[in-house]
Short mmCIF file of C-alpha atoms in Angstrom, two decimals:
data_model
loop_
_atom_site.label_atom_id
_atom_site.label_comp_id
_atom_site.label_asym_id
_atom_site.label_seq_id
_atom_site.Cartn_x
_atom_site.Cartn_y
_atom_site.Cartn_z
CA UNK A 29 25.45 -8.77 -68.85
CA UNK A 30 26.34 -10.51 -72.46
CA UNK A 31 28.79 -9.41 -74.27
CA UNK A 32 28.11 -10.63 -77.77
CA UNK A 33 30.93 -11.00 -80.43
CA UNK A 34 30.64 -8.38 -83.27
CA UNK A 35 30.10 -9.64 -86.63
CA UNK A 36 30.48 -7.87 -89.92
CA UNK A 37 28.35 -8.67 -93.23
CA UNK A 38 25.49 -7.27 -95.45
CA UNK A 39 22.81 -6.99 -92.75
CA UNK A 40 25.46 -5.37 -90.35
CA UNK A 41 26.29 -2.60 -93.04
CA UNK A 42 22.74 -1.48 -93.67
CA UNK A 43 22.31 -1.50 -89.78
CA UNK A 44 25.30 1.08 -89.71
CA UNK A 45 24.20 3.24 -92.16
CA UNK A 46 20.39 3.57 -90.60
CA UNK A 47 22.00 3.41 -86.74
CA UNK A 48 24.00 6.31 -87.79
CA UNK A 49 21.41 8.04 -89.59
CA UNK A 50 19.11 7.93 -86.77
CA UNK A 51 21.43 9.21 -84.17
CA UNK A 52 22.67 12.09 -86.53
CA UNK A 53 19.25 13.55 -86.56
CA UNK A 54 18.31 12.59 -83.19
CA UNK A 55 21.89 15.13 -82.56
CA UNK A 56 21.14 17.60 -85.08
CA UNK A 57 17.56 18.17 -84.87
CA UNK A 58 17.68 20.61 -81.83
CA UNK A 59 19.55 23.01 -82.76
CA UNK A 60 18.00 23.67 -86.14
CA UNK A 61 16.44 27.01 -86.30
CA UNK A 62 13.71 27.87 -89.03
CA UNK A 63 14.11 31.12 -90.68
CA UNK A 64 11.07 32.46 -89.32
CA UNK A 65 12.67 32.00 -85.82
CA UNK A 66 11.14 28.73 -84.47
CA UNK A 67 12.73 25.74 -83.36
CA UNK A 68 12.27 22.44 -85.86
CA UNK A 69 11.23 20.67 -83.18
CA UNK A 70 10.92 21.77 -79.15
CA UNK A 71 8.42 20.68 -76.61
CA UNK A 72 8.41 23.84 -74.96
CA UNK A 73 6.61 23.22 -71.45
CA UNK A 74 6.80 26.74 -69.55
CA UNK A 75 4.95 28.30 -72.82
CA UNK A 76 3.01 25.29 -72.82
CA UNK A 77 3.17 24.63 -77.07
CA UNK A 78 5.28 22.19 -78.95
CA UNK A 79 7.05 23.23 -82.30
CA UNK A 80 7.17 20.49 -85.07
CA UNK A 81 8.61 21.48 -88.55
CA UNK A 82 6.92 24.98 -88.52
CA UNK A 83 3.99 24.60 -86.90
CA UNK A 84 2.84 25.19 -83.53
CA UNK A 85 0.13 23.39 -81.75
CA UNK A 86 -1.24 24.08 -78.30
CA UNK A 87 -2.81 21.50 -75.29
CA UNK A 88 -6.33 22.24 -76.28
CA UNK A 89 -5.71 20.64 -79.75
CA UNK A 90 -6.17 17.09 -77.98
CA UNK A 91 -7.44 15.66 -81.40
CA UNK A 92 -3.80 16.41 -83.56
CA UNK A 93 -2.38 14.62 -80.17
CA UNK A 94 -4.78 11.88 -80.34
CA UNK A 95 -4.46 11.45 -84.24
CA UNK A 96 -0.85 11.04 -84.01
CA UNK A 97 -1.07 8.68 -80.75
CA UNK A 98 -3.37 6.34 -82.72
CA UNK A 99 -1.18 6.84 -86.17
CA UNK A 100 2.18 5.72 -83.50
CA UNK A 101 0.31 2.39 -82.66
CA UNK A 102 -1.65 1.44 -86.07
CA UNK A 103 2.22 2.13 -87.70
CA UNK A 104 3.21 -0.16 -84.87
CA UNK A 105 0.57 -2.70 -85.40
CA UNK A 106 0.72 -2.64 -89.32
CA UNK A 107 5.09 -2.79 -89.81
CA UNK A 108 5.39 -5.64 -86.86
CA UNK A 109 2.20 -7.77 -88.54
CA UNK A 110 4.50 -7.51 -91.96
CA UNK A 111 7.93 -7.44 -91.53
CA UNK A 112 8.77 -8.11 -87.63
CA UNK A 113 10.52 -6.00 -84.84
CA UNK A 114 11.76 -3.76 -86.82
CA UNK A 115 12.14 -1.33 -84.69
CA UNK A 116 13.82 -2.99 -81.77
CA UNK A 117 16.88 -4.35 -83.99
CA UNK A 118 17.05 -1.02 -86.48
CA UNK A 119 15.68 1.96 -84.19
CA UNK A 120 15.22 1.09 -80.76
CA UNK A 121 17.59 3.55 -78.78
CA UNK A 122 18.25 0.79 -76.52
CA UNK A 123 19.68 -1.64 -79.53
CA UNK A 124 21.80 1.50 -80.84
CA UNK A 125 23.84 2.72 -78.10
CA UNK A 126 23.92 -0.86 -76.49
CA UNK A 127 26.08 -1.31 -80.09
CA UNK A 128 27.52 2.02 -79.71
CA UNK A 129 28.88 1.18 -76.31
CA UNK A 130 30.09 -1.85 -77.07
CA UNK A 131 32.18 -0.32 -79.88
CA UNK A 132 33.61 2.41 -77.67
CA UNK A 133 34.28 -1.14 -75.32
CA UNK A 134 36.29 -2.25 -78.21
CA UNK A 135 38.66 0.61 -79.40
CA UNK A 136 39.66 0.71 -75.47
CA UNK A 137 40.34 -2.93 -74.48
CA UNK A 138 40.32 -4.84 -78.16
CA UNK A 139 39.55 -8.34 -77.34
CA UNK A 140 40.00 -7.78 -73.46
CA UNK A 141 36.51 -6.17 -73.44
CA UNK A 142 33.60 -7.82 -71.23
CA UNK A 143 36.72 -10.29 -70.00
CA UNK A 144 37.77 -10.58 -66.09
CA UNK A 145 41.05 -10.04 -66.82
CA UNK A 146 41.07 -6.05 -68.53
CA UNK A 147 43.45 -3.88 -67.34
CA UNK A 148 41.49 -1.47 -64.49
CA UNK A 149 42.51 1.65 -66.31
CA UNK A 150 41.28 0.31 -69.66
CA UNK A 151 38.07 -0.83 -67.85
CA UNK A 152 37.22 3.04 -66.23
CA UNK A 153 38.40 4.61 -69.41
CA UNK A 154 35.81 2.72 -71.25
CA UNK A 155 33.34 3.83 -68.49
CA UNK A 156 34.10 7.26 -68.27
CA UNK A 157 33.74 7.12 -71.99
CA UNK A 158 30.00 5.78 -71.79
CA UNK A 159 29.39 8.37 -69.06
CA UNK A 160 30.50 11.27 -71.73
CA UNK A 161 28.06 9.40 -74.25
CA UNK A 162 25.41 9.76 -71.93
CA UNK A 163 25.70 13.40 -70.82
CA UNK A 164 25.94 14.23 -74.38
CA UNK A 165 22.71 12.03 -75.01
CA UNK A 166 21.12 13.17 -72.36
CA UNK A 167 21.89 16.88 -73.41
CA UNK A 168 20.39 16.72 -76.54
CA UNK A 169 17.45 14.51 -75.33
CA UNK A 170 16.37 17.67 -72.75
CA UNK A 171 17.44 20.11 -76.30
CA UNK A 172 14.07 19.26 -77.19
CA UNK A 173 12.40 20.69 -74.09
CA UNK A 174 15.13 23.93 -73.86
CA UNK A 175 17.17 25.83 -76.50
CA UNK A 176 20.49 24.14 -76.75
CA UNK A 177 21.75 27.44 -77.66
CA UNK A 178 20.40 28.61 -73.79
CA UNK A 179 22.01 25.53 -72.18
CA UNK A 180 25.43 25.97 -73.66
CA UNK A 181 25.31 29.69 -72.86
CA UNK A 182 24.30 28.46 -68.97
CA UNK A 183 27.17 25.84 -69.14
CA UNK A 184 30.06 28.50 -70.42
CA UNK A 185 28.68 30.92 -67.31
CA UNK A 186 28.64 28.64 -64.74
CA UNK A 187 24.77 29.82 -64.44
CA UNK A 188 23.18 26.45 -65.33
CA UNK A 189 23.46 24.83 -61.96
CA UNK A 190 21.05 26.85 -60.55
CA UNK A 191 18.77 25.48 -63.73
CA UNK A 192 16.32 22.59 -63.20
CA UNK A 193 17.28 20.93 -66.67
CA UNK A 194 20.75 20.40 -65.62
CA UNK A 195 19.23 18.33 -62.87
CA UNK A 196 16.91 16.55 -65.27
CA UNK A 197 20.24 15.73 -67.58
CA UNK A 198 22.00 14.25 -64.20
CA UNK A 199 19.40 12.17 -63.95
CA UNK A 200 19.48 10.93 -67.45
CA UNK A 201 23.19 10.64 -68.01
CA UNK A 202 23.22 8.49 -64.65
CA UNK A 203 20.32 6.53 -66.08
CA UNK A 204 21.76 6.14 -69.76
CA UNK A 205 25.11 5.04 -68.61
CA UNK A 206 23.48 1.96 -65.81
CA UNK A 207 20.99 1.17 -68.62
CA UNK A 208 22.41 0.77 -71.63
CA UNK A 209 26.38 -0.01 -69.83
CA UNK A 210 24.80 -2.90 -67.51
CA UNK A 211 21.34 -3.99 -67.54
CA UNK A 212 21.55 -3.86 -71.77
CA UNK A 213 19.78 -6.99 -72.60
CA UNK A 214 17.77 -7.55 -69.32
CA UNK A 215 15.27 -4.78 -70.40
CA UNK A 216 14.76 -5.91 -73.90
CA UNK A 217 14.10 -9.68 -72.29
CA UNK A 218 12.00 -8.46 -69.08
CA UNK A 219 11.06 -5.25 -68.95
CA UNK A 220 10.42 -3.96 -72.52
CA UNK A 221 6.14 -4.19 -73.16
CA UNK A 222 6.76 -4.57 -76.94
CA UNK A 223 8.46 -7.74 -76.57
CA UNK A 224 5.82 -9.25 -74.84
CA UNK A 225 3.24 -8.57 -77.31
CA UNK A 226 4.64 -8.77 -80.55
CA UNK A 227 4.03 -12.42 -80.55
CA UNK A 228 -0.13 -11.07 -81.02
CA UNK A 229 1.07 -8.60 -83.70
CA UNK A 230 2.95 -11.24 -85.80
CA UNK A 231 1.61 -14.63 -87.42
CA UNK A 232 3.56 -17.20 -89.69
CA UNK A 233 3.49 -15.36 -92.60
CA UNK A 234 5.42 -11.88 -91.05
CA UNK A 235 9.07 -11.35 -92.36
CA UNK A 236 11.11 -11.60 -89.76
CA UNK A 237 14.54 -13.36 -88.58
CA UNK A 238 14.05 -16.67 -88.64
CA UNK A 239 16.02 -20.25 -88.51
CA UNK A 240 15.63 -22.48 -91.81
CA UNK A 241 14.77 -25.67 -89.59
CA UNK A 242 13.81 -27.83 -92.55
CA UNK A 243 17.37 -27.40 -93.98
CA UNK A 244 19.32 -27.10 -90.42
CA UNK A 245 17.85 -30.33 -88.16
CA UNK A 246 19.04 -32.19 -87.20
CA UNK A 247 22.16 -30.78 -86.78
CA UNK A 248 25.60 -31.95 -86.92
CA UNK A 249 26.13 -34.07 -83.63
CA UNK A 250 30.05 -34.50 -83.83
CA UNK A 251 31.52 -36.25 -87.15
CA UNK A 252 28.27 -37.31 -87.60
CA UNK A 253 26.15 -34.28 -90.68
CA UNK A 254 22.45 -34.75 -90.97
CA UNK A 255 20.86 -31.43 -91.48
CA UNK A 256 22.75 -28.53 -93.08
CA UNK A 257 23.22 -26.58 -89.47
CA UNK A 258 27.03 -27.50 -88.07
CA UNK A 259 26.38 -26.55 -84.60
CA UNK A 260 28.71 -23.76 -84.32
CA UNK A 261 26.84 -21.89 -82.49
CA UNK A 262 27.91 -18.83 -83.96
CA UNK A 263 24.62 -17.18 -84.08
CA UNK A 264 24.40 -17.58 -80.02
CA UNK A 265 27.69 -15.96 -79.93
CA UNK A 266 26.51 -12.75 -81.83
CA UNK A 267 23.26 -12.41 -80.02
CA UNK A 268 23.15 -9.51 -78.14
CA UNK A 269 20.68 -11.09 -76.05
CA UNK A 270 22.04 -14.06 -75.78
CA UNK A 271 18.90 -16.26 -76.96
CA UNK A 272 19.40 -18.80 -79.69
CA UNK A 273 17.47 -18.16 -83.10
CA UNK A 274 17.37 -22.20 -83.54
CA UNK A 275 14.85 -22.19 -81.02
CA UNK A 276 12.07 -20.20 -82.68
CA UNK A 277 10.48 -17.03 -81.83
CA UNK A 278 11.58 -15.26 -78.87
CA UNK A 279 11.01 -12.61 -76.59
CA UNK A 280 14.78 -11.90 -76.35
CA UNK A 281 15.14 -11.81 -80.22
CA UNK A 282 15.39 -8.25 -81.24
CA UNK A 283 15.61 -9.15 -84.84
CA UNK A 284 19.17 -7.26 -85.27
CA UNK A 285 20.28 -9.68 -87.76
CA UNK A 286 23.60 -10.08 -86.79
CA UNK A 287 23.07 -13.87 -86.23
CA UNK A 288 22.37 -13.93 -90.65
CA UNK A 289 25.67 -12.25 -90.93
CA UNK A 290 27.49 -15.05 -88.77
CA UNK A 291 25.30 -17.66 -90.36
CA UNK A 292 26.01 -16.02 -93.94
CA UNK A 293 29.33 -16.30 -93.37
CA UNK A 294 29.73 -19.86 -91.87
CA UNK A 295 27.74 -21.37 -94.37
CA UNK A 296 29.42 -19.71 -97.46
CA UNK A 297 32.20 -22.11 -96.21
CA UNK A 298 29.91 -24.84 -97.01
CA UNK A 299 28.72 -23.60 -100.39
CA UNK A 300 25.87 -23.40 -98.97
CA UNK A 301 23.09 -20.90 -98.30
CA UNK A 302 22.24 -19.08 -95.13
CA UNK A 303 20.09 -21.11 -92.65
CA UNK A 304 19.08 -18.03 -90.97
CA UNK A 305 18.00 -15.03 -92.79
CA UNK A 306 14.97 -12.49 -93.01
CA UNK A 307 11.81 -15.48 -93.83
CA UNK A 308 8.69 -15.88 -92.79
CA UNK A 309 7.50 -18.99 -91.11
CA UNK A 310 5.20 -20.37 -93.91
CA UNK A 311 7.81 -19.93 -96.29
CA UNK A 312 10.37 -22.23 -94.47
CA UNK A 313 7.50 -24.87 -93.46
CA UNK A 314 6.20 -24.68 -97.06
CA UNK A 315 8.23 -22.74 -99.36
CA UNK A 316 5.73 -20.60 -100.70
CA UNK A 317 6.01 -16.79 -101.17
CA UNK A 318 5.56 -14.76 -98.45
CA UNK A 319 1.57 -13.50 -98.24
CA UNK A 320 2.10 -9.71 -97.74
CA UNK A 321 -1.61 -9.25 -97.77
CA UNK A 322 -3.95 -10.94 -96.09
CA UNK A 323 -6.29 -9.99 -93.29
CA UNK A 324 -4.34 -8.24 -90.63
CA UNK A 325 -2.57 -6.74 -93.00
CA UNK A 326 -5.18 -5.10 -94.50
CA UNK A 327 -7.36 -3.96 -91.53
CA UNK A 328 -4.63 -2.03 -90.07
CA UNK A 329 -3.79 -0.92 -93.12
CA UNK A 330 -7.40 0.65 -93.70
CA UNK A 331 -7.37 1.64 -90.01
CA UNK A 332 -4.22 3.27 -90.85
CA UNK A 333 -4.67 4.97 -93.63
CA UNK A 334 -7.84 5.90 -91.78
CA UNK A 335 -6.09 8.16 -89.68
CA UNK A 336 -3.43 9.34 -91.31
CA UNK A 337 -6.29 10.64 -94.01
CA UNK A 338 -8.20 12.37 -90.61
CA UNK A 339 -4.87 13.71 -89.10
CA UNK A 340 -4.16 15.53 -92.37
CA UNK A 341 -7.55 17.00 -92.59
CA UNK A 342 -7.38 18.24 -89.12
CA UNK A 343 -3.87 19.92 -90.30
CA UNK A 344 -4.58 21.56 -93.42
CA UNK A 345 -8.15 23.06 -91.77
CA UNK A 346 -6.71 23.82 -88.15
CA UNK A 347 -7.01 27.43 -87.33
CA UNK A 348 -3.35 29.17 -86.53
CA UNK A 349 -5.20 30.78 -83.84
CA UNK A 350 -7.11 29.93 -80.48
CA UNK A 351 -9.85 31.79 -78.31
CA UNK A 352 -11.57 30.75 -75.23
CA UNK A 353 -14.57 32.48 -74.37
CA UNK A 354 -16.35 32.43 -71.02
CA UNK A 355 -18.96 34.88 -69.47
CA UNK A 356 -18.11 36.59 -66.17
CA UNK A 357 -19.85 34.56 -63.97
CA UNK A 358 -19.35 37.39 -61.27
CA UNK A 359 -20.90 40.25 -63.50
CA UNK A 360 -24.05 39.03 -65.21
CA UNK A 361 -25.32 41.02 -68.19
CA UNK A 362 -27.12 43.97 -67.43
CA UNK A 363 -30.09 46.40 -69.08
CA UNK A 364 -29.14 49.51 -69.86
CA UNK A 365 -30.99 52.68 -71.52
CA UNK A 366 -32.25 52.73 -74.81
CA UNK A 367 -32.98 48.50 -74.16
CA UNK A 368 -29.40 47.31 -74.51
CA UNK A 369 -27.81 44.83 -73.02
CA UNK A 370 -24.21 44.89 -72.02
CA UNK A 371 -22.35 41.85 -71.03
CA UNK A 372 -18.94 41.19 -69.61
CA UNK A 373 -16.96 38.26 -71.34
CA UNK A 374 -13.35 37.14 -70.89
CA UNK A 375 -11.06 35.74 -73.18
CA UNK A 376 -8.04 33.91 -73.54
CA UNK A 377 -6.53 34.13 -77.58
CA UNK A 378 -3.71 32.64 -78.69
CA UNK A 379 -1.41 32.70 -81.66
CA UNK A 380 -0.57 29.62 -82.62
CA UNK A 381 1.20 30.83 -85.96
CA UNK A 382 5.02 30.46 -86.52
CA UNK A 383 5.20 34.82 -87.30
CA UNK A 384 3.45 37.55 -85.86
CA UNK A 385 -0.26 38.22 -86.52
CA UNK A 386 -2.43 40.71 -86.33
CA UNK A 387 -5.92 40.20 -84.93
CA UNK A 388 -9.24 41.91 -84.77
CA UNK A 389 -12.41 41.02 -82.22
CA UNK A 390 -15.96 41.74 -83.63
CA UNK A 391 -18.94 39.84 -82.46
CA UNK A 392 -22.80 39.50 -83.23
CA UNK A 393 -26.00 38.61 -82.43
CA UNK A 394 -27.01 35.81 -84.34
CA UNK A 395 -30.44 34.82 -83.68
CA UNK A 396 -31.04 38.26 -85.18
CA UNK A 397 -28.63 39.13 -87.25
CA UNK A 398 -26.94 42.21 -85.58
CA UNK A 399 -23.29 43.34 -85.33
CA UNK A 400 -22.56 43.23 -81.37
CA UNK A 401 -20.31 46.64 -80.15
CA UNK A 402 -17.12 45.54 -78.51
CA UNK A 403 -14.89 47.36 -76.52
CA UNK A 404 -12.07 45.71 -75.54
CA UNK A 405 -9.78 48.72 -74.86
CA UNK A 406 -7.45 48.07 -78.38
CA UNK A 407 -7.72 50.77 -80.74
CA UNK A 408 -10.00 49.32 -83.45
CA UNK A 409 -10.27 46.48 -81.64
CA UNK A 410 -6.80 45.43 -82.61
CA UNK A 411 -3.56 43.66 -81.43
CA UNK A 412 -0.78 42.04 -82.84
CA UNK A 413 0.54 38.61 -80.95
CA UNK A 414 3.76 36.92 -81.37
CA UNK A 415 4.03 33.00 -82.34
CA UNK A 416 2.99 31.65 -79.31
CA UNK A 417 2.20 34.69 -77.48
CA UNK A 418 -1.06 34.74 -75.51
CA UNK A 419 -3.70 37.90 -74.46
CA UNK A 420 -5.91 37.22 -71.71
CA UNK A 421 -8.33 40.11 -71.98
CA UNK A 422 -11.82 41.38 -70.68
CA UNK A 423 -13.88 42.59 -73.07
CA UNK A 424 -17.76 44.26 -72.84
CA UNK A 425 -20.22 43.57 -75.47
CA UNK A 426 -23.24 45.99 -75.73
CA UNK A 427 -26.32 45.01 -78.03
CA UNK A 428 -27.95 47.43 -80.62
CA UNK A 429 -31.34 48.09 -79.24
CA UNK A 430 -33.81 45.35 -78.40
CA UNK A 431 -37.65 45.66 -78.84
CA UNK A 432 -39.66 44.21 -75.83
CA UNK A 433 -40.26 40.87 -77.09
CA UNK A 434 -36.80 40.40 -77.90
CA UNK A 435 -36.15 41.13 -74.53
CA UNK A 436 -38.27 38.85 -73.02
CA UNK A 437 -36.85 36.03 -74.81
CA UNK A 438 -34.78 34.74 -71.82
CA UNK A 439 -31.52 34.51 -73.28
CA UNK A 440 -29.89 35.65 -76.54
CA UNK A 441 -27.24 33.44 -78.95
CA UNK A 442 -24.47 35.17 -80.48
CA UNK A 443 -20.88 34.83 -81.29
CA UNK A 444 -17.39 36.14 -81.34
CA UNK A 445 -15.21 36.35 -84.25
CA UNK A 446 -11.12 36.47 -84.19
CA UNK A 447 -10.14 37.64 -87.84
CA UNK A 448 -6.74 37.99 -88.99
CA UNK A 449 -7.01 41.45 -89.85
CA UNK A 450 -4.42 40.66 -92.94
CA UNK A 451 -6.79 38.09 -93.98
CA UNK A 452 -10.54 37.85 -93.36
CA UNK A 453 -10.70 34.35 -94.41
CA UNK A 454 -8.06 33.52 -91.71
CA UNK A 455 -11.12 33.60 -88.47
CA UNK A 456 -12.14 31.69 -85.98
CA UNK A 457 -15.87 31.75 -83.92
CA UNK A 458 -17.19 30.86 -80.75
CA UNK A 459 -20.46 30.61 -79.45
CA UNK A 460 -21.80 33.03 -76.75
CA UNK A 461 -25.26 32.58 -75.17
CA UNK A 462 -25.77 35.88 -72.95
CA UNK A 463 -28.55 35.27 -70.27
CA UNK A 464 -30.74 38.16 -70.23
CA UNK A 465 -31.49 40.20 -67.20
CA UNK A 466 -35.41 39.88 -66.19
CA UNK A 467 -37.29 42.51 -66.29
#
C-alpha cells in the first residue's frame, strides 16, 4: 500500500474543485424528487423501469440502452485518443476517495499517517472513519436502486434489517473500506481493464501527463547538472501509484497530475519551467503544436456524433407508452353468425410517462379497411395508468361481417391502436395477423 505525499499547486486545485463536484452530485442526486413525483434518477428493479431526469424507460427499449452503451465507449474512445486518462486521475471513484481517505488519514495522525510507528488509537480512529465513509457511500450508491427517503424511514424503525438492501450496503461498505483503505493502487496497476488498453486508445500526439525528457536527461548525478531534471524524485514521492513519470507511459500512471504540481514547484526554484506537465509526446520530441485532429480523432468523432445524433432521435420519437400483443394460443379465433370472426388477444400496456395517462384500445382490419369491435371490459374502452403502472388484460376482437371470399383468405392482417385519449396524436400500433378458422 503507498502512501504518497500530498502536494498542493494549480493542477491540485482544479482536481478539488471537480473531485468535490462529482461527489456532491453523486450525494445529492438521490434524493431529488421532480415535481411531478419521480425520482431524478432511480434504477428501480422490482417495477422493472429506470427514471433518468423525467423520463422513464422500460427493458424492452434495448435500443435507448444500446445507444447509450455505445455513446459510454465512443466518449471513452474519443476523450482518451485526445487528451489522456482523464477519467482515472479526475473521475474515477477509485482516484477520489483513495484521496479522500488519505485526507481523513491526515487530519487524524498528521505526518504519522501510513508510518509504523502511529499511535493504535489514531490508527482505528482513522479506520473507523473510512468505514463511516463507506456506509455512507455505499448508502447512497444502493439510493439509486431504493428511495433514500424509504431506507432512512427503515433505519429510524429498526425495520430495515429484515430488508435485502441493507444486506447489499454491508456488502459494499465492507468492500469500499478493503478497496479503496488497502488494495488502493493495486487495482488501478493490475486489475483495472482501462489501464491496460489505453495504451491502443492513445498515440504520440494525445495530451496527457508527460516527462519533458529532452530538457530533463540526463539528470543531475550528484554535483555533477547535465539536463534540467535534479533527481529529486519528488514526482515518485507524490505518485499515488508509486510509478515514476520519468519513465514514460505507464499502466500505473493515472494521470492525476500531482507529480506537475511537485515538479512546478521544484523547478520554480530553478527559474525554470516545469519538466512535467500536461504535453503530448510529439510536442516534447519535436516541439510542434499538439495535432488535435487527425485520424482517430476524427473517426470516433463521426462515430460519435453518429450516435449521439441516433440516440436523440430515438428520444424525441419514443412513444411514452408500451403494448405487447400476443394471440391466445389456447383459444384460436372462431366463426360466429352473421360471418364474424372473434378472436381472443392478450395484452400487456404500459405507461411509461412521468404523470398519469389516460388510454383508449381500438383496433382494425387493415387489409380491408374496417374498424375491429373490442371489448375489453373498460367502459369505452378506457383506463387510466399511473407512471409506470402496468395492465395486463384480455381483450376479444370481433370482425364486422366477412363475405365468403374474404373468409377463405386464410388469415386476416390487422392492428391494435393505444391512443392517449387526451391526445390522438400520442398512439402507438401493433400488428395482429388473426388465423382464420376453416370452413
Amino acid at each position: 500500500m503507498i502512501i504518497s505525499r500530498p502536494q498542493t499547486g494549480k493542477v491540485r486545485t482544479r482536481r478539488n474543485f471537480v473531485m468535490s463536484f462529482l461527489v456532491g452530485l453523486f450525494l445529492i442526486a438521490p434524493w431529488v424528487v421532480l415535481p411531478e413525483g419521480s425520482p431524478l434518477i432511480r434504477l428501480d428493479i422490482p417495477r422493472r423501469v429506470f427514471h433518468l431526469f423525467g423520463g422513464l424507460f422500460i427493458p424492452q427499449e434495448g435500443l435507448i440502452l444500446w445507444f447509450f452503451l455505445l455513446t459510454m465507449g465512443l466518449s471513452l474512445f474519443f476523450f482518451t485518443s485526445v487528451i489522456g486518462r482523464v477519467w482515472c486521475g479526475w473521475g474515477c471513484p477509485q482516484t477520489i476517495y483513495t484521496d479522500l481517505f488519505d485526507r481523513i488519514g491526515r487530519f487524524v495522525l498528521d505526518s504519522k499517517y501510513g508510518k509504523k510507528d502511529a499511535s493504535i488509537v489514531g490508527k482505528y480512529t482513522v479506520y473507523f472513519l473510512w468505514i463511516v465513509v463507506s456506509f455512507i457511500a455505499s448508502f447512497h450508491w444502493i439510493a439509486y436502486f431504493v428511495s433514500p427517503y424509504e431506507m432512512v424511514a427503515d433505519y429510524l424503525s429498526l425495520a430495515a434489517f429484515s430488508q435485502s438492501y441493507f444486506y447489499f450496503t454491508l456488502f459494499f461498505t465492507g468492500a469500499m473500506f478493503l478497496d479503496i483503505g488497502f488494495i488502493r493502487e493495486q487495482f488501478c496497476r493490475y486489475a483495472c481493464p482501462y489501464a491496460r488498453f489505453q495504451t491502443l486508445l492513445m498515440d504520440e500526439h494525445s495530451w496527457n501527463v508527460t516527462y519533458d525528457f529532452k530538457r530533463g536527461e540526463p539528470r543531475r548525478d550528484g554535483k555533477t547538472k547535465i539536463g534540467d531534471c535534479i533527481a529529486c524524485n519528488m514526482c515518485v514521492v507524490v505518485c499515488p501509484t508509486g510509478i515514476d513519470i520519468r519513465d514514460g507511459l505507464q499502466v500505473g500512471c493515472v494521470a492525476c497530475g500531482k507529480c506537475v504540481d511537485a515538479c512546478t514547484s521544484i523547478m520554480a526554484r530553478e527559474n525554470k519551467k516545469t519538466l512535467i506537465g500536461y504535453f503530448s509526446l510529439k510536442q516534447i520530441e519535436t516541439g510542434a503544436k499538439i495535432k488535435w485532429i487527425r485520424p482517430r480523432t476524427v473517426i470516433y468523432a463521426i462515430l460519435l456524433t453518429v450516435v449521439i445524433t441516433g440516440a436523440t432521435i430515438q428520444l424525441i420519437t419514443r412513444s411514452p407508452m408500451s403494448m405487447i400483443a400476443a394471440s391466445n394460443k389456447s383459444m384460436p379465433p372462431i366463426l360466429i353468425p352473421d360471418n364474424k370472426i372473434r378472436a381472443f388477444v392478450a395484452l400487456r400496456i404500459q405507461n411509461i410517462a412521468p404523470i398519469e395517462k389516460e388510454f383508449q384500445l381500438s383496433a382494425f382490419d387493415t387489409r380491408h379497411g374496417k374498424e375491429i369491435l373490442v371489448r375489453s371490459g373498460e367502459e369505452n374502452n378506457q383506463f387510466k395508468l399511473g407512471s409506470g403502472e402496468i395492465k395486463s388484460i384480455s381483450v376479444v376482437l370481433e370482425t364486422q361481417t366477412l363475405s365468403e371470399q374474404e373468409l377463405n383468405e386464410g388469415y386476416l392482417p390487422g392492428s391494435i391502436v393505444l391512443n392517449n385519449a387526451s391526445d390522438p396524436d400520442e398512439r402507438l400500433e401493433k400488428k395482429l395477423s388473426l388465423t382464420l378458422p376453416r370452413r
